[in-house]
Amino acid sequence: MKKPGCFITLEGVEGVGKTTNMAFVCDTLTEHLQASGRNLVRTREPGGTPLAEEIRTLLLAPRDEVVADLSELLLMFAARAQHLESQIRPALAAGDWVVCDRFTDATYAYQGGGRGLPIEHIQVLEKLVQGSLQPDLTIYLDLPWDLAAKRIADRERDRLESESHQFFTAVRQAYLDRAKSHPRFVVISAAEALPEVQHNIGRCLQDFLRSRSEL
Ligand code: T5A
């Protein structure tokens, strides 16, 4: 019988090393999945399909017009609806594993914690767009904003990256609060050198595979 698909997300404030560690997570899992003839889909939010990537461009572009918090929230979920429909759900239905750089926890952290939008509004949209679908595992890379900001100091900032210290501190706190109340979260400190961070991510993946009787 075909084994069910699996949905893994990576979260954290900008600069924690999500992009850097996505490759490590995907390589580690691909090695395991190939042995049993299954595929891994690597994707990201906002984005992951041509339409959702266009919405991402709209969302991240610096602009003179002030973007209303509610517009930002709705655009995040518009992109997510497309991503789920044309990419994530079909892959999971086929028994594939999906690894996604950010998902709805980012909405709770950025639009909830950062922007201060009511959690109940996010919950309504989450239910509408996702139904009961939730990640099976969320790896949250944790780093105080001061340190994360240093890692992206020489980069040109997009609209969201240009937010204040206070904004990102609230985003981080919202992630940490969610991690406490959602057992699918594994919090990994991103403050250590990369080999140590990846050693800890590797251990987390081994534990997860064992918990699903995959090892
Ligand atoms: N957003 C997204 C919302 O507001 N709501 C939502 O619902 C969703 C889904 C998307 C933006 O959209 C927002 C959040 C974001 O603002 P993104 O594509 O996820 O943005 O991009 P960022 O988070 O901005 O990703 P970054 O590429 O900036 O950060 P990463 O991926 O966390 O960091 P990375 O891997 O590029 O690493 C940064 C630097 O640090 C080094 C790397 O080599 C690199 O130079 N590094 C380390 N250095 C020392 N020690 C380590 N352990 C290191 N790990 C990495």
PDB file of C-alpha atoms and ligand atoms in Angstrom, residues 11-22 44-47 56 59-60 72 76-77 80 101-111 115 141 143 148 151-152 154-155 158-161 167-168 175 189-195 197, ligand 1:
ATOM      1  CA  GLU A  11       9.853  29.022   9.631  1.00  0.00           C
ATOM      2  CA  GLY A  12      11.748  31.910  11.181  1.00  0.00           C
ATOM      3  CA  VAL A  13      12.382  35.627  10.801  1.00  0.00           C
ATOM      4  CA  GLU A  14      14.405  36.800   7.782  1.00  0.00           C
ATOM      5  CA  GLY A  15      18.101  36.001   7.999  1.00  0.00           C
ATOM      6  CA  VAL A  16      17.804  32.967  10.318  1.00  0.00           C
ATOM      7  CA  GLY A  17      18.999  30.703   7.493  1.00  0.00           C
ATOM      8  CA  LYS A  18      15.794  29.163   6.125  1.00  0.00           C
ATOM      9  CA  THR A  19      16.948  29.274   2.520  1.00  0.00           C
ATOM     10  CA  THR A  20      20.376  27.943   3.497  1.00  0.00           C
ATOM     11  CA  ASN A  21      18.872  25.067   5.482  1.00  0.00           C
ATOM     12  CA  MET A  22      16.081  24.227   2.991  1.00  0.00           C
ATOM     13  CA  ARG A  44       7.927  28.357  -0.737  1.00  0.00           C
ATOM     14  CA  GLU A  45       5.390  30.941   0.391  1.00  0.00           C
ATOM     15  CA  PRO A  46       4.275  33.384  -0.642  1.00  0.00           C
ATOM     16  CA  GLY A  47       4.768  31.727  -4.027  1.00  0.00           C
ATOM     17  CA  ARG A  56       4.717  37.473  -3.940  1.00  0.00           C
ATOM     18  CA  LEU A  59       3.663  41.833  -1.752  1.00  0.00           C
ATOM     19  CA  LEU A  60       7.411  42.307  -1.405  1.00  0.00           C
ATOM     20  CA  GLU A  72      -1.548  42.132   2.900  1.00  0.00           C
ATOM     21  CA  MET A  76      -1.041  36.062   1.528  1.00  0.00           C
ATOM     22  CA  PHE A  77      -4.085  33.797   1.613  1.00  0.00           C
ATOM     23  CA  ARG A  80      -1.796  30.230  -0.466  1.00  0.00           C
ATOM     24  CA  ASP A 101       9.773  27.593   3.114  1.00  0.00           C
ATOM     25  CA  ARG A 102       7.107  29.320   5.276  1.00  0.00           C
ATOM     26  CA  PHE A 103       3.373  28.619   5.502  1.00  0.00           C
ATOM     27  CA  THR A 104       0.453  29.833   7.638  1.00  0.00           C
ATOM     28  CA  ASP A 105       2.519  30.085  10.840  1.00  0.00           C
ATOM     29  CA  ALA A 106       4.238  32.997   9.077  1.00  0.00           C
ATOM     30  CA  THR A 107       0.851  34.673   8.699  1.00  0.00           C
ATOM     31  CA  TYR A 108       0.170  34.307  12.422  1.00  0.00           C
ATOM     32  CA  ALA A 109       3.659  35.663  13.163  1.00  0.00           C
ATOM     33  CA  TYR A 110       3.852  38.549  10.642  1.00  0.00           C
ATOM     34  CA  GLN A 111       0.267  39.667  10.079  1.00  0.00           C
ATOM     35  CA  ARG A 115       0.908  43.889  12.190  1.00  0.00           C
ATOM     36  CA  LEU A 141      14.747  28.408  13.378  1.00  0.00           C
ATOM     37  CA  LEU A 143      17.289  33.890  16.374  1.00  0.00           C
ATOM     38  CA  ALA A 148      19.329  37.926  12.119  1.00  0.00           C
ATOM     39  CA  ARG A 151      23.223  38.364   8.560  1.00  0.00           C
ATOM     40  CA  ILE A 152      21.233  40.233   5.924  1.00  0.00           C
ATOM     41  CA  ASP A 154      24.440  43.893   3.090  1.00  0.00           C
ATOM     42  CA  ARG A 155      21.236  42.994   1.210  1.00  0.00           C
ATOM     43  CA  ASP A 158      12.255  44.361   0.328  1.00  0.00           C
ATOM     44  CA  ARG A 159       9.059  45.965   1.688  1.00  0.00           C
ATOM     45  CA  LEU A 160       8.722  43.588   4.644  1.00  0.00           C
ATOM     46  CA  GLU A 161      12.434  43.460   5.447  1.00  0.00           C
ATOM     47  CA  PHE A 167       8.015  44.586  14.318  1.00  0.00           C
ATOM     48  CA  PHE A 168      10.484  41.685  14.047  1.00  0.00           C
ATOM     49  CA  TYR A 175       6.437  32.297  16.561  1.00  0.00           C
ATOM     50  CA  SER A 189      18.486  27.738  17.734  1.00  0.00           C
ATOM     51  CA  ALA A 190      19.952  29.354  14.617  1.00  0.00           C
ATOM     52  CA  ALA A 191      22.559  31.239  16.663  1.00  0.00           C
ATOM     53  CA  GLU A 192      25.163  28.477  16.421  1.00  0.00           C
ATOM     54  CA  ALA A 193      27.537  27.917  13.496  1.00  0.00           C
ATOM     55  CA  LEU A 194      25.885  26.352  10.444  1.00  0.00           C
ATOM     56  CA  PRO A 195      27.310  22.796  10.941  1.00  0.00           C
ATOM     57  CA  VAL A 197      22.458  24.034  13.276  1.00  0.00           C
TER      58      VAL A 197
HETATM   59  N1  T5A B   1       5.450  36.560   4.900  1.00  0.00           N
HETATM   60  C1  T5A B   1       5.415  35.286   4.383  1.00  0.00           C
HETATM   61  C2  T5A B   1       4.381  37.073   5.629  1.00  0.00           C
HETATM   62  O1  T5A B   1       4.425  38.235   6.071  1.00  0.00           O
HETATM   63  N2  T5A B   1       3.269  36.296   5.824  1.00  0.00           N
HETATM   64  C3  T5A B   1       3.166  35.027   5.303  1.00  0.00           C
HETATM   65  O2  T5A B   1       2.134  34.364   5.479  1.00  0.00           O
HETATM   66  C4  T5A B   1       4.276  34.510   4.570  1.00  0.00           C
HETATM   67  C5  T5A B   1       4.214  33.123   3.977  1.00  0.00           C
HETATM   68  C6  T5A B   1       8.951  36.259   2.494  1.00  0.00           C
HETATM   69  C7  T5A B   1       8.448  37.430   3.257  1.00  0.00           C
HETATM   70  O3  T5A B   1       7.051  37.285   3.346  1.00  0.00           O
HETATM   71  C8  T5A B   1       6.640  37.390   4.681  1.00  0.00           C
HETATM   72  C9  T5A B   1       7.824  37.028   5.512  1.00  0.00           C
HETATM   73  C10 T5A B   1       8.978  37.513   4.666  1.00  0.00           C
HETATM   74  O4  T5A B   1       9.197  38.872   4.981  1.00  0.00           O
HETATM   75  P1  T5A B   1      11.144  34.898   2.370  1.00  0.00           P
HETATM   76  O5  T5A B   1      11.322  34.518   0.982  1.00  0.00           O
HETATM   77  O6  T5A B   1      10.703  33.837   3.262  1.00  0.00           O
HETATM   78  O7  T5A B   1      10.272  36.222   2.495  1.00  0.00           O
HETATM   79  O8  T5A B   1      12.453  35.491   2.683  1.00  0.00           O
HETATM   80  P2  T5A B   1      13.190  35.761   3.972  1.00  0.00           P
HETATM   81  O9  T5A B   1      12.692  35.234   5.241  1.00  0.00           O
HETATM   82  O10 T5A B   1      13.400  37.228   3.830  1.00  0.00           O
HETATM   83  O11 T5A B   1      14.378  34.853   3.643  1.00  0.00           O
HETATM   84  P3  T5A B   1      15.815  35.254   3.685  1.00  0.00           P
HETATM   85  O12 T5A B   1      16.483  34.640   2.518  1.00  0.00           O
HETATM   86  O13 T5A B   1      16.008  36.715   3.897  1.00  0.00           O
HETATM   87  O14 T5A B   1      16.242  34.635   5.040  1.00  0.00           O
HETATM   88  P4  T5A B   1      16.646  33.201   5.348  1.00  0.00           P
HETATM   89  O15 T5A B   1      16.270  32.305   4.209  1.00  0.00           O
HETATM   90  O16 T5A B   1      16.171  32.853   6.676  1.00  0.00           O
HETATM   91  O17 T5A B   1      18.218  33.359   5.428  1.00  0.00           O
HETATM   92  P5  T5A B   1      19.364  32.829   4.452  1.00  0.00           P
HETATM   93  O18 T5A B   1      19.381  31.360   4.394  1.00  0.00           O
HETATM   94  O19 T5A B   1      19.322  33.597   3.190  1.00  0.00           O
HETATM   95  O20 T5A B   1      20.624  33.257   5.335  1.00  0.00           O
HETATM   96  C11 T5A B   1      20.970  34.609   5.535  1.00  0.00           C
HETATM   97  C12 T5A B   1      22.492  34.732   5.645  1.00  0.00           C
HETATM   98  O21 T5A B   1      22.919  34.123   6.842  1.00  0.00           O
HETATM   99  C13 T5A B   1      23.918  33.133   6.587  1.00  0.00           C
HETATM  100  C14 T5A B   1      23.706  32.715   5.144  1.00  0.00           C
HETATM  101  O22 T5A B   1      24.882  32.219   4.582  1.00  0.00           O
HETATM  102  C15 T5A B   1      23.246  34.006   4.513  1.00  0.00           C
HETATM  103  O23 T5A B   1      24.362  34.782   4.177  1.00  0.00           O
HETATM  104  N3  T5A B   1      23.702  32.059   7.571  1.00  0.00           N
HETATM  105  C16 T5A B   1      24.460  31.913   8.660  1.00  0.00           C
HETATM  106  N4  T5A B   1      25.521  32.604   9.120  1.00  0.00           N
HETATM  107  C17 T5A B   1      26.062  32.197  10.302  1.00  0.00           C
HETATM  108  N5  T5A B   1      25.597  31.118  11.017  1.00  0.00           N
HETATM  109  C18 T5A B   1      24.555  30.416  10.597  1.00  0.00           C
HETATM  110  N6  T5A B   1      24.099  29.396  11.326  1.00  0.00           N
HETATM  111  C19 T5A B   1      23.925  30.813   9.365  1.00  0.00           C
HETATM  112  N7  T5A B   1      22.874  30.340   8.669  1.00  0.00           N
HETATM  113  C20 T5A B   1      22.743  31.127   7.587  1.00  0.00           C
END
